[in-house]
Structure formats: C-alpha cells, structure tokens
C-alpha cells in the first residue's frame, strides 16, 4: 500500500521569523491522521529569516536530525558545541536524558532546513551531538545512508539521494518506509510528486523513481 501526503495538505505556520510546513502533528498543528508513522515523529520543513535563533530549550529521549538544504544553521548546546552547519550537511542530536540548545540563522540570507525526529528505543542515555558534511557525489543517483555516519538509537535509517536519472530501490515488505521530496519533481511508483510531497510505503517491495528533475529525496527505513 502506498499513501500519498500532498505538500499542500501539510500544516503551515507563518511568523515574521519563520515559515514552516509540518507533515506530522507538532505544537501549533494537529492532525489526527498524521500523529506519527512508525517511529518517525516529525518532518518540519523550516525556512528561517536571517538573524534569528530559536530560544534556548531542552529535548529528552528523541533522535533529532537537522538536514540543511539552503544557507546554514547555527547550533549551540549545553554540551559545549557551537557550530555553523552548512548546506548539504546533516546534524544529529541524540538527546537522551536531556540536552538544551538553540539553533537558527545568524547569516544575512534566509535558510531552509528539515527537522527530522525519530523516537529512540533506548532511554535516558548520555546526550550527544555530531554532524557530517555530505557531498552531491555522495547522494547522486543513489540513496546515501545518512545514519551510517550519524547513527541513532533506533532500528531505523535515514537515506538521501539526488536523482537525475531513473532509479529503483528494493524494499523489505516487513518494514515501513516514508519518502519525502526535498527539492525538484519526480514520478515515484507512478505518482507525480513535487517538493514537499510524501509517500508512505506499507508492505511494498520496490521504489521506482522515474523522470526526476534534479530531485533531492529522503527516505526513512522504519520498523
């Protein structure tokens, strides 16, 4: 079964400092049909204006990726990290028993990044933060395993690819998958997708990507 989540059905919140679209329920947005999918809790597609930081706050027991698409994201946390994460890079907070942080945009142009939250299978562990710069070549016409460089405490993988040619990817019918179009357009298993569209795959055996137009796509491999 494949379930399409069109981009224009996501939650949409606009403030002077941020324009965010939310695939799953999150503070200020609730959809009973989109609470979570397996252990995938959050896909927030954020565009943050320059010179703005999220106020200092704490996370506990969540695996959190920041997937930077445009500009850069400035991250400061209670572990002593103070980093500027550039476009193409991904950061991961394994929040465990608690980590406080702030993040945002300290540059003079807007940025765009995805907040991706996955629920862990181990709790109250020591918090960690790390990040890794991925190149276009890493992701070109294949799914790069982000979690190979940035492992998480869950039986889940985050994969990412940039597609300029047709591509097929075998699935395990006993697992669940969620696909999200970051940029561009493509046809996936016969469905025409645009930026922000999502697909749930349940008991499916293959993903077929055709007619991609410089399409950046992420894929969650879930229990």
CSV table of C-alpha atoms in Angstrom, one decimal, residues 10 43 45 47 67-70 112-114 116 139 159-161 179-185 194-197 214-219:
chain,number,residue,atom,x,y,z
A,10,UNK,CA,0.7,19.8,5.5
A,43,UNK,CA,9.2,16.3,9.5
A,45,UNK,CA,10.3,21.9,6.6
A,47,UNK,CA,12.6,28.5,6.3
A,67,UNK,CA,19.1,18.5,7.4
A,68,UNK,CA,20.4,21.7,5.9
A,69,UNK,CA,19.2,22.5,2.4
A,70,UNK,CA,20.0,26.2,1.9
A,112,UNK,CA,16.0,26.2,4.8
A,113,UNK,CA,16.4,23.0,6.8
A,114,UNK,CA,14.4,20.0,7.8
A,116,UNK,CA,13.5,15.2,11.4
A,139,UNK,CA,24.0,11.3,-2.9
A,159,UNK,CA,18.7,7.8,3.4
A,160,UNK,CA,19.1,10.7,1.0
A,161,UNK,CA,19.6,10.9,-2.7
A,179,UNK,CA,9.6,9.1,1.3
A,180,UNK,CA,9.8,12.9,1.2
A,181,UNK,CA,10.6,15.1,-1.8
A,182,UNK,CA,13.1,17.8,-0.6
A,183,UNK,CA,13.5,19.6,-4.0
A,184,UNK,CA,12.5,19.1,-7.6
A,185,UNK,CA,9.9,16.8,-9.1
A,194,UNK,CA,6.5,17.8,-6.2
A,195,UNK,CA,8.6,19.4,-3.5
A,196,UNK,CA,7.1,18.7,-0.1
A,197,UNK,CA,5.1,15.6,-1.1
A,214,UNK,CA,17.3,17.2,-10.2
A,215,UNK,CA,15.2,15.7,-7.4
A,216,UNK,CA,16.5,15.5,-3.8
A,217,UNK,CA,14.6,12.9,-1.9
A,218,UNK,CA,14.9,11.5,1.6
A,219,UNK,CA,13.7,8.1,2.7
